[in-house]
Amino acid sequence: MASSPQPLSKVKSPEENQSNGTEESPGLQEPPTSGKNPQIGEIAIEASEIVSRLGQAVDTPKTPTENVRRAATVFLGLQKKHSNEIIHSIHELISTDEDGDPTTALPLKTVAKLVMVSHSLSAYCGSLEHSLLQKLSLRFTTDTTRWISHIFGLLDSSAFYHDDNLEGLVRIARMVLHYKFPRYLEDGTLTFASSLPLIYSSISSPLGIVQYLCRQLGLPLACVRPVPVNTHFGSHYTMDVAALQKMLTDDGVTGKVPLLVIADAGTPVTGHVDNIARIKELCKAHNCWLHVRGHTLSALTLPNHTRNNHATPVADSFTLTLGNWLGVPGLPNVTLYRLWDQSNINASKQKQVGVSRESTLPLLAGLHNDHTSRRIITLPLWTALQSLGKDGVLSAIRENFLASERLYSALDVFRHVRVLSPKPGGESGAYTITELISKPASISMLFESTACCVVFQFIPDLAENEVLIKVPPYYDKLNSWLGQILQISAPQIPIEICELEDVGTVLRFCPFESAISDQPTLEQFKSFVQCLEQQLVILRATIHHKETFKTIVEASPVLSFVELPDWAGLGGVRYCPEGWKELLPDQLKEELNNLNIALVDALKSVDSAFSLGEGQDGLICVRFGMLTPQSDVEDMLTLIVHVGQSVEENSRVLDSMSEIVKKGIETATKDLQKENEERLWQEGLIRHVPLVGNFVNWWSPKTKETGVRGRSLNLTQGIVESTENIYKYHMQIQTGTTPPAGSKSPPTPQIQTSVSANHSRSSSHASVSSQNIRADAEPLKEPVIAVKPPTDDVKVLAP
């Protein structure tokens, strides 16, 4: 590992290729080794063509005819398929979501395409002879490890490559267990019977990490020692070094074994950095292993002096997520760990255990890369580093830090925005990313002056000297709404919505977790800030109008305020007629819901700010959205009252009409039944006896005028009358109208029965007279409902 690394500057970066006017596409040109093994060139060309085809197909907008949802082919058939058909099936699955809608894919850069081609070549290498495969794997792994150690300033180190993000930490802990407990290999967990190994982690770190670590190692959760965060000095998201020191001392006195300290160089959400220099001193004093993780570790690539002066490693081991940092998918994670220093091992331990035992610990823990595996895991990373070069890696990481610096500077001017992530350049803001690259800086200053993410939230107005820890619950909903609007209106800046237990809902921008290799431009940042400023004006206006809204609603006799826990808008209001607030019977709840549903439907045609909501009591309400400063709450509530009264009156008319129809049908049915009984009595029962009745009817036919007459319901006059005129004249004749001059007035129906139009929806409502009903029902154009005799069907005759 002490040998000097191969110079990466000889490999042209994509920027250099673009400056020459030509951008090389991997695999499209015949590789130099094609003369010796043409299969490699063919695989590279075909893999590159497939990647390009998939990328072009996803990026090309579909025509409306292609947007028709197709059933995804997920079942394997027994028939043989052509390769083009298989690729087409893969494209269909990639380019559509679960609902069949087209998906948007990010464009792939040259390096990303090269990495994908290298995965195909890695699979091809698995078919080679064992000796050749071992030689290739050893070469790729050795070169990659030497380059990464040189870039990150940890020269005397080795590397473990893995796909799972936590696999490196698990094997580091297993290696330290073998070191601390020599009988661990033979006795397993029985070795911990007398002394329990302890793992220290900050309470601000996710608990699932240490839980996963214990499950993989077979350790009880009692081995986890949560370290509190700072409360008085320093960041409230970083580990309290004084508390850690006390815990290490106390645990050593009680016979427990401090095993591992997990520190953060960029906490998972807020991006704060623990005091790693001080923690490292404590770990060295108590013979404890220090493992560091986080995006701020990428800052180790910025200064040049650390690689020249052989600076002391920042920790015993740390995990690097290079795929996220460089914006290249498909790269493995790297866990760098220092080699065991034999000079620090005391002489007595050397006599008992042997000097060579420490060199075997990585093998016992699985921290070695299997060169006999059928997959060369380091080949994609090897090709990416070759393509980017040292300058390309440095440029990508510098752009990430610069993006955080630009967004922080833009947010720092807003009074109602609180930034929870560390300030770029330190508390004084003296250092910028450009200065850190050109000027020497210590590791502590390097971590203090860089910010891997920007975390912010919308907060209320604060009084002088007021300290806000957690925002009110309503502001959590406002921040969630703000994040969703920014994701839709300004997608060029990827924002995610997170929850912090101590501060509430926050918005987070992390360029180190972006799937793209190019960070937003200055124009895109300006557009994002303009969109944010517009939404902040709406948020402040909504909060300003909310108190006025509650005051007016509480003073209204027909409106009631409704709490909506999951709604960020102005709130909810329910229209409730007078007399219903004090006592609302269960039978009227459904009617009240129908009334408010009709109210919302009427309001939507006026303003889209109204929507349908539901309170915690299960009753429907009118939901108000966000308001602008020009909005007039009083006018909006007045509109609700007016429209509500109109809907209420219309509902009374409809209820009265339905009651009239119901009573009319009941009256007609009774009349028909009564008339039918009278007809049977007059005609005699013998006419209705089978066979005999036919002879009687032949001998003495019934007159045409006999029989049961149908019934019709006149909604205008509220009466049920017989239908002999309708069937005689084949038309509806309105009773009470003056016939034209020279025409004969129609005869009055022989049977007329009045139907009561009185209907009351509740005790608080006055009865509606038939005259009022006729006036309100005039648009119905006097419909007549005709009911025929029992032998016929019931029909509704419209004018």
Short mmCIF file of C-alpha atoms in Angstrom, two decimals, residues 384-725:
data_model
loop_
_atom_site.label_atom_id
_atom_site.label_comp_id
_atom_site.label_asym_id
_atom_site.label_seq_id
_atom_site.Cartn_x
_atom_site.Cartn_y
_atom_site.Cartn_z
CA ALA A 384 -15.63 5.31 -13.19
CA LEU A 385 -12.40 6.50 -11.58
CA GLN A 386 -10.54 6.00 -14.84
CA SER A 387 -13.13 8.02 -16.72
CA LEU A 388 -13.41 10.87 -14.20
CA GLY A 389 -9.79 11.14 -13.13
CA LYS A 390 -8.65 13.01 -10.06
CA ASP A 391 -9.91 16.32 -11.38
CA GLY A 392 -13.31 14.87 -12.22
CA VAL A 393 -13.82 13.48 -8.71
CA LEU A 394 -12.71 16.74 -7.14
CA SER A 395 -14.98 18.76 -9.45
CA ALA A 396 -18.08 16.66 -8.67
CA ILE A 397 -17.62 16.92 -4.91
CA ARG A 398 -16.82 20.63 -5.12
CA GLU A 399 -20.04 21.27 -7.07
CA ASN A 400 -22.03 19.44 -4.41
CA PHE A 401 -20.68 21.63 -1.62
CA LEU A 402 -21.10 24.71 -3.77
CA ALA A 403 -24.79 23.88 -4.34
CA SER A 404 -25.38 23.73 -0.58
CA GLU A 405 -23.51 27.00 -0.15
CA ARG A 406 -25.65 28.77 -2.76
CA LEU A 407 -28.96 27.61 -1.34
CA TYR A 408 -27.95 28.51 2.22
CA SER A 409 -27.02 32.03 1.15
CA ALA A 410 -30.38 32.42 -0.61
CA LEU A 411 -32.39 31.22 2.43
CA ASP A 412 -30.47 33.22 5.00
CA VAL A 413 -32.23 36.46 4.01
CA PHE A 414 -35.77 35.28 4.84
CA ARG A 415 -36.91 36.21 8.32
CA HIS A 416 -39.53 33.45 8.58
CA VAL A 417 -37.20 30.67 7.44
CA ARG A 418 -35.04 28.87 9.98
CA VAL A 419 -32.04 26.95 8.68
CA LEU A 420 -31.16 23.95 10.88
CA SER A 421 -28.13 22.66 8.97
CA PRO A 422 -24.60 23.95 9.63
CA LYS A 423 -23.55 27.19 8.02
CA PRO A 424 -21.07 26.84 5.13
CA GLY A 425 -17.77 28.43 5.99
CA GLY A 426 -18.20 27.89 9.72
CA GLU A 427 -19.91 30.18 12.21
CA SER A 428 -17.94 33.16 10.91
CA GLY A 429 -18.50 32.20 7.26
CA ALA A 430 -14.89 33.06 6.49
CA TYR A 431 -14.09 30.07 4.26
CA THR A 432 -15.67 29.18 0.96
CA ILE A 433 -15.26 26.02 -1.07
CA THR A 434 -12.83 27.75 -3.42
CA GLU A 435 -10.65 28.90 -0.52
CA LEU A 436 -10.63 25.43 1.03
CA ILE A 437 -9.23 24.02 -2.20
CA SER A 438 -6.54 26.67 -2.65
CA LYS A 439 -5.52 27.20 0.98
CA PRO A 440 -4.28 24.71 3.59
CA ALA A 441 -6.83 23.73 6.21
CA SER A 442 -6.88 21.30 9.08
CA ILE A 443 -9.31 18.40 9.24
CA SER A 444 -11.38 20.11 11.93
CA MET A 445 -11.63 23.33 9.93
CA LEU A 446 -12.40 21.35 6.81
CA PHE A 447 -15.39 19.62 8.42
CA GLU A 448 -16.54 22.82 10.10
CA SER A 449 -16.48 24.88 6.90
CA THR A 450 -18.43 22.51 4.65
CA ALA A 451 -22.13 21.69 4.62
CA CYS A 452 -23.34 18.56 2.87
CA CYS A 453 -27.03 19.56 2.97
CA VAL A 454 -29.43 22.41 3.70
CA VAL A 455 -32.35 21.83 6.10
CA PHE A 456 -34.91 24.59 6.68
CA GLN A 457 -38.48 25.19 7.82
CA PHE A 458 -41.10 27.94 7.97
CA ILE A 459 -41.48 29.39 11.48
CA PRO A 460 -43.83 31.92 13.15
CA ASP A 461 -42.96 35.46 14.17
CA LEU A 462 -40.69 35.50 17.20
CA ALA A 463 -40.48 38.15 19.87
CA GLU A 464 -37.17 39.68 20.81
CA ASN A 465 -34.89 37.20 22.59
CA GLU A 466 -37.46 34.41 22.08
CA VAL A 467 -35.98 30.97 21.44
CA LEU A 468 -38.03 28.54 19.39
CA ILE A 469 -37.30 24.83 19.69
CA LYS A 470 -40.27 23.07 18.11
CA VAL A 471 -42.78 24.79 15.88
CA PRO A 472 -46.53 24.55 16.69
CA PRO A 473 -48.38 21.57 15.17
CA TYR A 474 -50.13 23.79 12.63
CA TYR A 475 -46.74 24.85 11.22
CA ASP A 476 -45.89 21.21 10.58
CA LYS A 477 -48.81 21.10 8.16
CA LEU A 478 -47.72 24.39 6.60
CA ASN A 479 -44.18 23.10 6.05
CA SER A 480 -45.50 19.89 4.56
CA TRP A 481 -47.67 21.92 2.15
CA LEU A 482 -44.70 24.14 1.30
CA GLY A 483 -42.55 21.13 0.50
CA GLN A 484 -45.17 19.61 -1.80
CA ILE A 485 -45.63 22.91 -3.66
CA LEU A 486 -41.87 23.29 -4.14
CA GLN A 487 -41.58 19.72 -5.42
CA ILE A 488 -44.22 20.46 -8.05
CA SER A 489 -43.45 24.08 -8.97
CA ALA A 490 -39.64 23.99 -8.71
CA PRO A 491 -38.52 20.40 -9.38
CA GLN A 492 -35.07 21.55 -10.54
CA ILE A 493 -34.09 21.71 -6.85
CA PRO A 494 -34.89 18.28 -5.35
CA ILE A 495 -36.53 18.83 -1.95
CA GLU A 496 -37.59 16.07 0.44
CA ILE A 497 -39.91 16.38 3.44
CA CYS A 498 -38.52 15.01 6.70
CA GLU A 499 -39.66 14.77 10.31
CA LEU A 500 -37.42 15.72 13.22
CA GLU A 501 -38.72 14.80 16.64
CA ASP A 502 -37.42 17.90 18.37
CA VAL A 503 -38.26 20.55 15.73
CA GLY A 504 -41.11 19.13 13.60
CA THR A 505 -41.45 18.97 9.82
CA VAL A 506 -38.46 20.23 7.84
CA LEU A 507 -37.46 20.52 4.18
CA ARG A 508 -34.13 19.09 3.09
CA PHE A 509 -31.89 19.59 0.08
CA CYS A 510 -28.92 17.24 -0.16
CA PRO A 511 -26.85 17.36 -3.38
CA PHE A 512 -24.86 14.32 -2.21
CA GLU A 513 -27.97 12.14 -2.49
CA SER A 514 -29.11 13.37 -5.88
CA ALA A 515 -29.44 10.90 -8.74
CA ILE A 516 -27.99 13.38 -11.23
CA SER A 517 -24.36 14.26 -11.71
CA ASP A 518 -24.96 17.94 -12.60
CA GLN A 519 -26.05 20.31 -9.84
CA PRO A 520 -28.58 23.12 -10.44
CA THR A 521 -27.37 26.26 -12.13
CA LEU A 522 -27.55 29.80 -10.76
CA GLU A 523 -30.66 30.52 -12.83
CA GLN A 524 -32.37 27.45 -11.43
CA PHE A 525 -31.53 28.53 -7.90
CA LYS A 526 -32.97 31.99 -8.60
CA SER A 527 -36.16 30.47 -9.97
CA PHE A 528 -36.45 28.26 -6.89
CA VAL A 529 -35.98 31.20 -4.54
CA GLN A 530 -38.63 33.22 -6.38
CA CYS A 531 -41.09 30.35 -6.06
CA LEU A 532 -40.25 29.99 -2.37
CA GLU A 533 -40.76 33.71 -1.79
CA GLN A 534 -44.20 33.58 -3.40
CA GLN A 535 -45.26 30.65 -1.24
CA LEU A 536 -43.99 32.35 1.92
CA VAL A 537 -46.25 35.31 1.16
CA ILE A 538 -49.21 32.93 0.88
CA LEU A 539 -48.29 31.18 4.14
CA ARG A 540 -48.04 34.43 6.07
CA ALA A 541 -51.32 35.68 4.59
CA THR A 542 -53.09 32.46 5.56
CA ILE A 543 -51.86 32.72 9.13
CA HIS A 544 -52.91 36.39 9.26
CA HIS A 545 -56.43 35.58 8.02
CA LYS A 546 -56.89 32.56 10.27
CA GLU A 547 -57.71 34.54 13.45
CA THR A 548 -60.18 36.74 11.56
CA PHE A 549 -61.69 33.63 10.09
CA LYS A 550 -62.29 32.05 13.51
CA THR A 551 -63.73 35.27 14.97
CA ILE A 552 -66.30 35.71 12.18
CA VAL A 553 -67.31 32.05 12.21
CA GLU A 554 -67.85 31.99 15.97
CA ALA A 555 -70.08 35.08 15.74
CA SER A 556 -72.24 33.65 12.95
CA PRO A 557 -75.51 31.92 13.99
CA VAL A 558 -75.42 29.47 11.07
CA LEU A 559 -71.68 28.71 10.78
CA SER A 560 -69.44 26.57 12.99
CA PHE A 561 -65.66 26.15 12.90
CA VAL A 562 -64.34 22.63 12.15
CA GLU A 563 -60.87 21.45 13.16
CA LEU A 564 -59.04 19.64 10.36
CA PRO A 565 -55.88 18.01 11.78
CA ASP A 566 -54.35 17.10 8.42
CA TRP A 567 -55.24 20.27 6.53
CA ALA A 568 -52.80 23.15 6.05
CA GLY A 569 -55.34 25.63 4.67
CA LEU A 570 -57.39 28.21 6.46
CA GLY A 571 -59.64 25.63 8.06
CA GLY A 572 -63.11 24.17 7.79
CA VAL A 573 -66.56 25.65 8.33
CA ARG A 574 -69.92 23.89 8.47
CA TYR A 575 -73.22 25.50 7.48
CA CYS A 576 -75.85 24.58 10.05
CA PRO A 577 -79.36 26.12 9.92
CA GLU A 578 -80.57 28.01 12.96
CA GLY A 579 -81.88 25.85 15.73
CA TRP A 580 -79.72 22.86 14.80
CA LYS A 581 -76.54 23.77 16.70
CA GLU A 582 -78.01 23.25 20.17
CA LEU A 583 -79.59 19.89 19.46
CA LEU A 584 -78.78 17.89 16.34
CA PRO A 585 -80.84 14.68 16.13
CA ASP A 586 -79.21 11.65 14.58
CA GLN A 587 -81.81 11.51 11.83
CA LEU A 588 -80.81 15.01 10.70
CA LYS A 589 -77.03 14.35 10.45
CA GLU A 590 -77.34 12.78 7.04
CA GLU A 591 -79.54 15.64 5.91
CA LEU A 592 -76.96 18.13 7.21
CA ASN A 593 -74.21 16.33 5.29
CA ASN A 594 -76.26 16.45 2.11
CA LEU A 595 -76.87 20.15 2.66
CA ASN A 596 -73.12 20.91 3.00
CA ILE A 597 -72.24 18.70 0.04
CA ALA A 598 -74.65 20.69 -2.11
CA LEU A 599 -73.17 23.87 -0.68
CA VAL A 600 -69.62 22.84 -1.68
CA ASP A 601 -70.79 21.96 -5.19
CA ALA A 602 -72.34 25.41 -5.53
CA LEU A 603 -69.25 27.16 -4.16
CA LYS A 604 -66.81 25.37 -6.47
CA SER A 605 -68.38 27.07 -9.43
CA VAL A 606 -67.51 30.40 -7.84
CA ASP A 607 -64.00 29.80 -6.43
CA SER A 608 -61.69 26.79 -6.52
CA ALA A 609 -60.42 27.60 -3.03
CA PHE A 610 -63.43 25.75 -1.60
CA SER A 611 -63.36 21.97 -1.28
CA LEU A 612 -65.14 19.18 0.52
CA GLY A 613 -63.82 18.22 3.95
CA GLU A 614 -64.74 16.01 6.87
CA GLY A 615 -64.36 16.86 10.53
CA GLN A 616 -63.34 14.55 13.34
CA ASP A 617 -67.03 13.99 14.13
CA GLY A 618 -67.59 12.52 10.67
CA LEU A 619 -69.75 15.41 9.43
CA ILE A 620 -69.13 17.14 6.11
CA CYS A 621 -67.81 20.70 6.03
CA VAL A 622 -66.60 23.37 3.61
CA ARG A 623 -62.81 23.39 3.48
CA PHE A 624 -60.85 26.60 2.86
CA GLY A 625 -57.48 26.48 1.13
CA MET A 626 -54.55 28.88 1.25
CA LEU A 627 -55.25 32.60 0.88
CA THR A 628 -53.38 35.53 -0.60
CA PRO A 629 -52.98 38.92 1.11
CA GLN A 630 -55.71 40.35 -1.14
CA SER A 631 -58.31 37.78 -0.03
CA ASP A 632 -61.32 39.07 1.95
CA VAL A 633 -62.33 36.47 4.53
CA GLU A 634 -65.49 38.33 5.50
CA ASP A 635 -66.75 38.36 1.91
CA MET A 636 -66.01 34.66 1.52
CA LEU A 637 -67.93 33.75 4.66
CA THR A 638 -70.81 36.01 3.63
CA LEU A 639 -70.88 34.18 0.31
CA ILE A 640 -71.10 30.87 2.14
CA VAL A 641 -74.05 32.10 4.21
CA HIS A 642 -75.95 33.37 1.15
CA VAL A 643 -75.29 30.27 -0.92
CA GLY A 644 -76.10 28.09 2.08
CA GLN A 645 -79.47 29.77 2.54
CA SER A 646 -80.23 29.35 -1.15
CA VAL A 647 -79.29 25.68 -1.05
CA GLU A 648 -81.36 25.23 2.10
CA GLU A 649 -84.44 26.75 0.47
CA ASN A 650 -83.99 24.63 -2.65
CA SER A 651 -83.64 21.55 -0.51
CA ARG A 652 -86.95 22.44 1.22
CA VAL A 653 -88.68 22.67 -2.15
CA LEU A 654 -87.27 19.36 -3.29
CA ASP A 655 -88.20 17.71 -0.01
CA SER A 656 -91.75 19.09 -0.30
CA MET A 657 -92.00 17.90 -3.89
CA SER A 658 -90.81 14.44 -2.96
CA GLU A 659 -93.32 14.34 -0.10
CA ILE A 660 -96.15 15.34 -2.46
CA VAL A 661 -95.15 12.65 -4.95
CA LYS A 662 -94.95 10.07 -2.19
CA LYS A 663 -98.36 10.97 -0.81
CA GLY A 664 -99.80 11.17 -4.32
CA ILE A 665 -98.66 7.64 -5.13
CA GLU A 666 -100.08 6.37 -1.85
CA THR A 667 -103.42 8.12 -2.52
CA ALA A 668 -103.58 6.82 -6.09
CA THR A 669 -102.86 3.29 -4.94
CA LYS A 670 -105.63 3.42 -2.33
CA ASP A 671 -108.09 4.88 -4.82
CA LEU A 672 -107.29 2.23 -7.41
CA GLN A 673 -107.63 -0.54 -4.85
CA LYS A 674 -110.98 0.86 -3.63
CA GLU A 675 -112.34 1.32 -7.16
CA ASN A 676 -111.24 -2.16 -8.12
CA GLU A 677 -113.13 -3.64 -5.18
CA GLU A 678 -116.25 -1.67 -6.15
CA ARG A 679 -115.95 -2.90 -9.74
CA LEU A 680 -115.76 -6.48 -8.60
CA TRP A 681 -118.86 -5.99 -6.48
CA GLN A 682 -120.83 -4.37 -9.32
CA GLU A 683 -119.81 -6.82 -12.03
CA GLY A 684 -120.24 -9.86 -9.86
CA LEU A 685 -117.73 -12.45 -8.83
CA ILE A 686 -118.92 -14.94 -11.45
CA ARG A 687 -117.27 -12.93 -14.23
CA HIS A 688 -113.89 -13.55 -12.64
CA VAL A 689 -114.24 -17.33 -12.30
CA PRO A 690 -112.03 -19.17 -14.86
CA LEU A 691 -113.85 -20.61 -17.89
CA VAL A 692 -117.23 -19.61 -16.48
CA GLY A 693 -116.27 -15.93 -16.57
CA ASN A 694 -115.40 -16.19 -20.27
CA PHE A 695 -118.85 -17.65 -21.07
CA VAL A 696 -120.61 -14.93 -19.04
CA ASN A 697 -118.60 -12.15 -20.70
CA TRP A 698 -119.51 -13.65 -24.13
CA TRP A 699 -123.16 -13.95 -23.23
CA SER A 700 -123.32 -10.49 -21.61
CA PRO A 701 -120.37 -8.25 -22.75
CA LYS A 702 -119.07 -5.49 -20.44
CA THR A 703 -119.58 -1.90 -21.52
CA LYS A 704 -116.57 0.14 -22.63
CA GLU A 705 -117.09 2.73 -19.94
CA THR A 706 -116.70 0.23 -17.17
CA GLY A 707 -113.36 -0.63 -15.62
CA VAL A 708 -110.88 0.97 -13.31
CA ARG A 709 -109.63 4.38 -14.31
CA GLY A 710 -105.96 5.32 -13.87
CA ARG A 711 -104.75 8.14 -11.68
CA SER A 712 -102.53 11.16 -12.41
CA LEU A 713 -100.81 13.47 -9.90
CA ASN A 714 -100.98 17.19 -10.71
CA LEU A 715 -98.06 18.80 -8.83
CA THR A 716 -99.33 22.31 -9.61
CA GLN A 717 -102.70 21.87 -7.89
CA GLY A 718 -101.67 19.10 -5.52
CA ILE A 719 -104.51 16.71 -6.46
CA VAL A 720 -104.85 13.13 -7.68
CA GLU A 721 -107.40 12.81 -10.49
CA SER A 722 -108.66 10.13 -12.81
CA THR A 723 -107.11 9.75 -16.26
CA GLU A 724 -110.14 9.25 -18.50
CA ASN A 725 -109.46 12.58 -20.24
#
